Coordinates of N, CA and C in Angstrom, one line a residue:
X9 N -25.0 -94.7 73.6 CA -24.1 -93.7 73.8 C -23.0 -93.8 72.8
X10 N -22.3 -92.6 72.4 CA -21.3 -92.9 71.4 C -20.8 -91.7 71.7
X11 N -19.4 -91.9 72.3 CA -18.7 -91.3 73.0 C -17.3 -90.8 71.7
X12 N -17.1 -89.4 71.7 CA -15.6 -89.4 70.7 C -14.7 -88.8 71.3
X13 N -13.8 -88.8 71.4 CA -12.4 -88.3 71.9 C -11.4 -87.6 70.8
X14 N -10.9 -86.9 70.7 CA -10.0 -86.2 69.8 C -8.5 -86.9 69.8
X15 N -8.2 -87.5 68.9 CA -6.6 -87.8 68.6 C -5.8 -86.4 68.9
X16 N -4.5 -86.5 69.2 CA -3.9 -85.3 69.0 C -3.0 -84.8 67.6
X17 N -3.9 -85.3 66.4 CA -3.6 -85.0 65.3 C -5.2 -84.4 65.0
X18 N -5.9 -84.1 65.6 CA -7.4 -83.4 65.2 C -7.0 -82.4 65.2
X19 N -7.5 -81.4 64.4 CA -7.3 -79.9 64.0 C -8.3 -79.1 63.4
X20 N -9.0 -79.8 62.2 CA -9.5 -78.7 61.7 C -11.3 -79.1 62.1
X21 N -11.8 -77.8 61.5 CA -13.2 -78.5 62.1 C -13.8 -79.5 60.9
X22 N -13.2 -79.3 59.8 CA -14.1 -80.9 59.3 C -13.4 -82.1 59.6
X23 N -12.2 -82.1 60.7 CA -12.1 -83.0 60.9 C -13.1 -83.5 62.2
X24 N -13.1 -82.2 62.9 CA -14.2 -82.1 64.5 C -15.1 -82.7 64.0
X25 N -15.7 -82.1 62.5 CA -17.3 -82.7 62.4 C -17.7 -84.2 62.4
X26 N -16.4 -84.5 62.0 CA -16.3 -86.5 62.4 C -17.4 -86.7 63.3
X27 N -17.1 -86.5 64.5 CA -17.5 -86.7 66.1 C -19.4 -86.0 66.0
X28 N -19.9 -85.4 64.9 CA -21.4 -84.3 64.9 C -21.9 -86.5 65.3
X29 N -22.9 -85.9 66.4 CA -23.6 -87.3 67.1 C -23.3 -87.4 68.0
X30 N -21.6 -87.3 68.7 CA -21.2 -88.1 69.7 C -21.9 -87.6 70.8
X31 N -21.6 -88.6 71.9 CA -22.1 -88.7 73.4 C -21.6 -87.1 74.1
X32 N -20.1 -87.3 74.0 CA -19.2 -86.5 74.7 C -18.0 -86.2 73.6
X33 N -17.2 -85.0 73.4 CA -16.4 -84.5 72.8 C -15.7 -84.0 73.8
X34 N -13.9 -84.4 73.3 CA -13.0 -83.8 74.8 C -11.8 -83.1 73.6
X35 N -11.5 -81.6 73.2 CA -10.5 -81.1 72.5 C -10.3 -80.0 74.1
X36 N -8.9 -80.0 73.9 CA -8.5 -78.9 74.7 C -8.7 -77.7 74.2
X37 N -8.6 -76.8 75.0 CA -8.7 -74.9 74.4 C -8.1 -74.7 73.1
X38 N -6.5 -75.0 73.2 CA -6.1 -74.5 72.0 C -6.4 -75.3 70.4
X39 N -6.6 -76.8 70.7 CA -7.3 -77.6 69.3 C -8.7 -76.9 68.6
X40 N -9.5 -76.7 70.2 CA -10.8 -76.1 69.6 C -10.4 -74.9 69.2
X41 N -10.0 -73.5 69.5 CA -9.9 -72.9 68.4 C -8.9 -72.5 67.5
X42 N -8.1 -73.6 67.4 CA -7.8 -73.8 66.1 C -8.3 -74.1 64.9
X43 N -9.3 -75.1 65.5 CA -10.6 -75.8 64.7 C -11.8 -74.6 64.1
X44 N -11.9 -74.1 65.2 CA -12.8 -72.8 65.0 C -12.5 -71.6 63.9
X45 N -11.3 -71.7 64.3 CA -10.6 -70.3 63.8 C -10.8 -68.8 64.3
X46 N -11.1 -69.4 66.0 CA -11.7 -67.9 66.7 C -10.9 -68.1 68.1
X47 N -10.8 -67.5 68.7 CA -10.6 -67.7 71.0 C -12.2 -68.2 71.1
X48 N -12.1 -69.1 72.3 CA -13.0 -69.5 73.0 C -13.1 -68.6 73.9
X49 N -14.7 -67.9 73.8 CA -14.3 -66.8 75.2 C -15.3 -67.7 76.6
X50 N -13.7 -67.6 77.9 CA -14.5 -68.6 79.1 C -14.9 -67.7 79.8
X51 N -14.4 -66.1 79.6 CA -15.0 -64.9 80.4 C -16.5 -64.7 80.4
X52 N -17.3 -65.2 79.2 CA -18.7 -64.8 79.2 C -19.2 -66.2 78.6
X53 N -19.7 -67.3 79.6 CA -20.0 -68.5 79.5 C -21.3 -68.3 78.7
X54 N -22.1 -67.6 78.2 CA -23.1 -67.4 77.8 C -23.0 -67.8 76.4
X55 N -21.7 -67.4 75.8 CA -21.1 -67.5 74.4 C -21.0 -68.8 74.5
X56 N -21.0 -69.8 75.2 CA -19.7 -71.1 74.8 C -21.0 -72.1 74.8
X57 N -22.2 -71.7 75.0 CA -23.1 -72.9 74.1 C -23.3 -72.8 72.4
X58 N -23.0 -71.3 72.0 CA -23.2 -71.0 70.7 C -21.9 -71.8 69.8
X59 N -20.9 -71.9 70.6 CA -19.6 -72.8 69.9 C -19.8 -74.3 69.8
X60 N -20.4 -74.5 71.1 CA -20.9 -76.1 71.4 C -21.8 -76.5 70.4
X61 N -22.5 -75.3 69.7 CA -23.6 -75.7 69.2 C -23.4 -76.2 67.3
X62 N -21.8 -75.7 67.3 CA -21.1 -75.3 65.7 C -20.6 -77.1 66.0
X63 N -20.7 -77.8 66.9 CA -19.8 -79.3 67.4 C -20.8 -80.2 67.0
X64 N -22.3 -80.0 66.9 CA -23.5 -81.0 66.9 C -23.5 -82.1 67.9
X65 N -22.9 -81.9 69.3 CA -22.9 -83.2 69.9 C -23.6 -83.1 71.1
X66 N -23.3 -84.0 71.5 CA -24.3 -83.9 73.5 C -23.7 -82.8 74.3
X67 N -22.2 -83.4 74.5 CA -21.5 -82.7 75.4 C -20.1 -82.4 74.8
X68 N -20.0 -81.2 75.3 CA -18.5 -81.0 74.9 C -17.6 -80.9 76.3
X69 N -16.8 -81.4 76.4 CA -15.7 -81.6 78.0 C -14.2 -80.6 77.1
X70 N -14.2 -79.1 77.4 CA -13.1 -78.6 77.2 C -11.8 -78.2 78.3
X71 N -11.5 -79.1 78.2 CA -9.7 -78.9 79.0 C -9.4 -77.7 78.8
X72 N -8.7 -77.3 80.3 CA -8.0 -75.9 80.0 C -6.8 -75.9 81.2
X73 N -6.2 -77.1 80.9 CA -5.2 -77.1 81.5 C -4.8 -76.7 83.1
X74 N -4.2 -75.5 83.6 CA -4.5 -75.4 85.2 C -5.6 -74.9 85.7
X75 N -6.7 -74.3 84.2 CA -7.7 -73.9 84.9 C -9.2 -74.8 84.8
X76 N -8.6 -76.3 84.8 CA -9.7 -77.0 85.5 C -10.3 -77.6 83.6
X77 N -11.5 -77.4 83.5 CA -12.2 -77.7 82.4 C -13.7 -77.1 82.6
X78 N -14.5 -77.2 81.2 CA -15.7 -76.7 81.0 C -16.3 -77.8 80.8
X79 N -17.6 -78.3 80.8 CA -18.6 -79.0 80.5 C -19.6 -78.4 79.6
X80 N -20.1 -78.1 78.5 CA -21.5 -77.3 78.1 C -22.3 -78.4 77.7
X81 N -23.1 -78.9 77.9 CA -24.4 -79.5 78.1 C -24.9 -79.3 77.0
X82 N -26.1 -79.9 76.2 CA -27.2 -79.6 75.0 C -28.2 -79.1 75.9
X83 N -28.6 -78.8 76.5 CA -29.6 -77.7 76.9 C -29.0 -76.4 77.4
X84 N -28.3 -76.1 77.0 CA -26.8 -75.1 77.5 C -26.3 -74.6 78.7
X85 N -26.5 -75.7 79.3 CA -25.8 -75.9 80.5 C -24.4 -75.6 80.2
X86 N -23.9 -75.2 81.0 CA -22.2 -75.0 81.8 C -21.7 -75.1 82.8
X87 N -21.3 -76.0 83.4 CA -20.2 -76.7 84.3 C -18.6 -76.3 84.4
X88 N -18.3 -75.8 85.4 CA -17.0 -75.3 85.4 C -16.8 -76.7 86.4
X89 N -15.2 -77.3 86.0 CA -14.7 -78.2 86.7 C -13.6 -77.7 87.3
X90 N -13.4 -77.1 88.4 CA -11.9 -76.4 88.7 C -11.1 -77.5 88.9
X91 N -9.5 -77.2 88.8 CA -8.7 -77.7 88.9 C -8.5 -77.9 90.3
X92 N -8.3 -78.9 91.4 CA -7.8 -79.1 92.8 C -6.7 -78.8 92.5
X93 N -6.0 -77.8 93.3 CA -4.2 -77.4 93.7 C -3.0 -78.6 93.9
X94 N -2.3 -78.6 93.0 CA -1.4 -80.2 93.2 C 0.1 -79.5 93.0
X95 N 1.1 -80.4 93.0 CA 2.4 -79.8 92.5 C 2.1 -80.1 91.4
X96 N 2.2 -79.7 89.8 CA 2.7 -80.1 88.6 C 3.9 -80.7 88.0
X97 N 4.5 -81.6 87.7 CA 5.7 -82.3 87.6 C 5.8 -82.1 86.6
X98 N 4.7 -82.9 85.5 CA 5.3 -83.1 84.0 C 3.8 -83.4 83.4
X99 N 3.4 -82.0 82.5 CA 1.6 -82.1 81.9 C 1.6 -83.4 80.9
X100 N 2.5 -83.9 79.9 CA 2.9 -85.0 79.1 C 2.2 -86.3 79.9
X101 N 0.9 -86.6 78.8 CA 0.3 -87.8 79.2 C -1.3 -87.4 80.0
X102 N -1.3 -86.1 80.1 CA -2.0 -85.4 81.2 C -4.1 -85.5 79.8
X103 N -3.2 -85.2 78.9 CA -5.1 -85.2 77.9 C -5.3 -86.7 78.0
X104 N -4.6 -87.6 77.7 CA -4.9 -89.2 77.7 C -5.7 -89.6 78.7
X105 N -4.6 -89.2 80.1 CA -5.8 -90.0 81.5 C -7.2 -89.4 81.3
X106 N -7.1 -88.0 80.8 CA -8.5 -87.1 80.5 C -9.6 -88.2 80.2
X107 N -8.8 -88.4 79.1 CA -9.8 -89.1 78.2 C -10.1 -90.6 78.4
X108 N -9.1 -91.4 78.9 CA -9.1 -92.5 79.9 C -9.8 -93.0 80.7
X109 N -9.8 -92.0 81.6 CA -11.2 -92.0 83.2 C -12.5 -91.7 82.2
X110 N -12.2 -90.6 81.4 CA -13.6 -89.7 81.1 C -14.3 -91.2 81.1
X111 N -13.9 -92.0 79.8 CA -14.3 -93.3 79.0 C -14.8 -94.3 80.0
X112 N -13.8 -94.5 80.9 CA -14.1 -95.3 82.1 C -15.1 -95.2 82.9
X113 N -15.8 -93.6 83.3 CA -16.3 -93.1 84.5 C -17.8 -93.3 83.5
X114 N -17.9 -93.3 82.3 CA -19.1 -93.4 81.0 C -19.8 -94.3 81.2
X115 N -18.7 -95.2 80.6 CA -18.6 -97.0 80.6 C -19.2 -97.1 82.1
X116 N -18.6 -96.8 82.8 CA -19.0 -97.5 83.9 C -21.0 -97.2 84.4
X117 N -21.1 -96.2 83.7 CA -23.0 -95.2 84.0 C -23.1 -93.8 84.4
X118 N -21.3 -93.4 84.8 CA -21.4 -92.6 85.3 C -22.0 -91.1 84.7
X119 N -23.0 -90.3 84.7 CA -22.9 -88.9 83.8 C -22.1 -88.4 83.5
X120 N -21.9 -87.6 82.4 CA -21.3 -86.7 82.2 C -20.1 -85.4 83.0
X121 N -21.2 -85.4 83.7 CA -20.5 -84.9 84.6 C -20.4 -85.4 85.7
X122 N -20.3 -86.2 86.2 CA -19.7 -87.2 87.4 C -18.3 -87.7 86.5
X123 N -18.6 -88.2 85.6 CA -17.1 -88.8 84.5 C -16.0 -87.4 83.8
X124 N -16.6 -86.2 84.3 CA -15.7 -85.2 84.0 C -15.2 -84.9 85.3
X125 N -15.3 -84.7 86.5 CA -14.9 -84.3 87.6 C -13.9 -85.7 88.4
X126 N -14.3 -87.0 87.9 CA -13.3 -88.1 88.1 C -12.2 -87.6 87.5
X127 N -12.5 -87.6 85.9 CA -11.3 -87.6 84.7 C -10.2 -86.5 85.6
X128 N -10.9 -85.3 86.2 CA -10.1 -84.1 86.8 C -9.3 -84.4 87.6
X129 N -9.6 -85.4 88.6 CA -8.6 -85.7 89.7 C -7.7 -86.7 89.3
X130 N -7.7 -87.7 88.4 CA -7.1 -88.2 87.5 C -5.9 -87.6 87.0
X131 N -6.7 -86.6 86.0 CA -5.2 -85.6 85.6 C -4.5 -84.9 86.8
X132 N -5.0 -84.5 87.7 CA -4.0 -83.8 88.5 C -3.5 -84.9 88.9
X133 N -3.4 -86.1 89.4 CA -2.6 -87.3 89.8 C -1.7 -87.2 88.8
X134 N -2.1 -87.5 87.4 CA -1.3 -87.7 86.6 C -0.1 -86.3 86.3
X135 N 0.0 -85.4 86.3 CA 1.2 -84.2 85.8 C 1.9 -84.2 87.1
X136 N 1.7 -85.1 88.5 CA 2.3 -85.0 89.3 C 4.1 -86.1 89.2
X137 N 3.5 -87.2 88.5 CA 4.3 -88.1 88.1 C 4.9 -87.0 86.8
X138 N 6.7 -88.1 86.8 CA 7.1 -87.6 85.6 C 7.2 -88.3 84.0
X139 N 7.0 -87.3 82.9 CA 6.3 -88.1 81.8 C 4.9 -88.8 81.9
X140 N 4.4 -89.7 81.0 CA 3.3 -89.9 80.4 C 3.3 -91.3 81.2
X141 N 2.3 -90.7 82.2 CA 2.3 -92.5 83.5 C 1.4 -92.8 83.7
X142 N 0.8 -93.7 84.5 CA -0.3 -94.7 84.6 C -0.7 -94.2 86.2
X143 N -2.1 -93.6 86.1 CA -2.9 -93.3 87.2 C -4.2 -94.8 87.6
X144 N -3.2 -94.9 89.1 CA -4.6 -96.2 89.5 C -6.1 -95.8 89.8
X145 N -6.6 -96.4 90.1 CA -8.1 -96.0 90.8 C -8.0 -95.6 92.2
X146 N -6.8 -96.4 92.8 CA -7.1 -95.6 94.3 C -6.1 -94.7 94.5
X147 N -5.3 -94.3 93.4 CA -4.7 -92.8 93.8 C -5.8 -91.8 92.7
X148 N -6.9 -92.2 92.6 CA -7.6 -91.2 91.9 C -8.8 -91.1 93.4
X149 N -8.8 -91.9 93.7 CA -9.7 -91.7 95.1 C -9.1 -91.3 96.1
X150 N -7.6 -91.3 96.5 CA -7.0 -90.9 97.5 C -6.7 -89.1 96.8
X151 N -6.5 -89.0 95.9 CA -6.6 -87.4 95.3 C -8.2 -86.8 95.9
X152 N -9.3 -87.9 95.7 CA -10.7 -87.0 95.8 C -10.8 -86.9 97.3
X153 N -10.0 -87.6 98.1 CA -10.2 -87.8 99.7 C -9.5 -87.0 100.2
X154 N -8.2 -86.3 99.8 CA -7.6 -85.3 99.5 C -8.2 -84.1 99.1
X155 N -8.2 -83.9 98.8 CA -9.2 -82.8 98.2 C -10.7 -82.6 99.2
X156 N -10.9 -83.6 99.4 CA -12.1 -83.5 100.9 C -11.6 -82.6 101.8
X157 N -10.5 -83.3 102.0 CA -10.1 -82.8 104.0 C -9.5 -81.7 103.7

């Protein structure tokens, strides 16, 4: 596995093409099409393997902030990860945990998408605190037990 994450100095796409190989790729909405130089359209998911496909990698995990995230698969799969309803405090620090859990939930065996739907509850733990804070494991479990009931 060879997992890449985006700095938040990534921008252009030959900088994206670094990552052509990786495991998992995580740019939020607006990096990617910046990178692109087009809108990502999430209205017609049918389009968003043909972008994934301009990325050369396994998976792409695109953040979209309160509306949860996308998943597109190499067999063009798509995964919508909705956002669980939280208060929002402060989004600062909110791509890091993303990419934090994402790494952790990997590392640990988890798929793809098992390690995108952790990273989710994660972030909404995290924009609940203020500034750029440190999400435990069991307030990432106590958010998914939450979200249960």
């Amino acid at each position: 596995m060879r997992a890449a994450f985006r700095s938040s100095s990534t921008r252009s796409t030959r900088t994206f093409s670094a990552f052509r190989g990786a495991t998992i790729f995580k740019p939020n909405r607006r990096e990617l099409e910046a990178a692109l130089g087009a809108d990502v359209d999430l209205e017609h998911p049918e389009a968003l393997p043909a972008t994934f496909s301009r990325l050369g990698v396994e998976h792409l995990l695109l953040t979209l902030g309160e509306h949860g995230m996308v998943l597109i698969s190499s067999g063009g799969v798509v995964k919508r990860v909705p956002t669980a309803a939280r208060a929002v405090y402060d989004v600062v620090g909110a791509g890091d945990t993303v990419t934090a859990y994402l790494a952790l939930a990997l590392a640990a065996g988890g798929s793809p998408s098992e390690a995108a739907v952790i990273a989710n509850f994660a972030a909404g733990v995290e924009v609940g605190k203020p500034g750029a804070a440190i999400v435990s494991p069991t307030e990432v479990v106590d958010a998914y037990d939450e979200y249960l009931s």
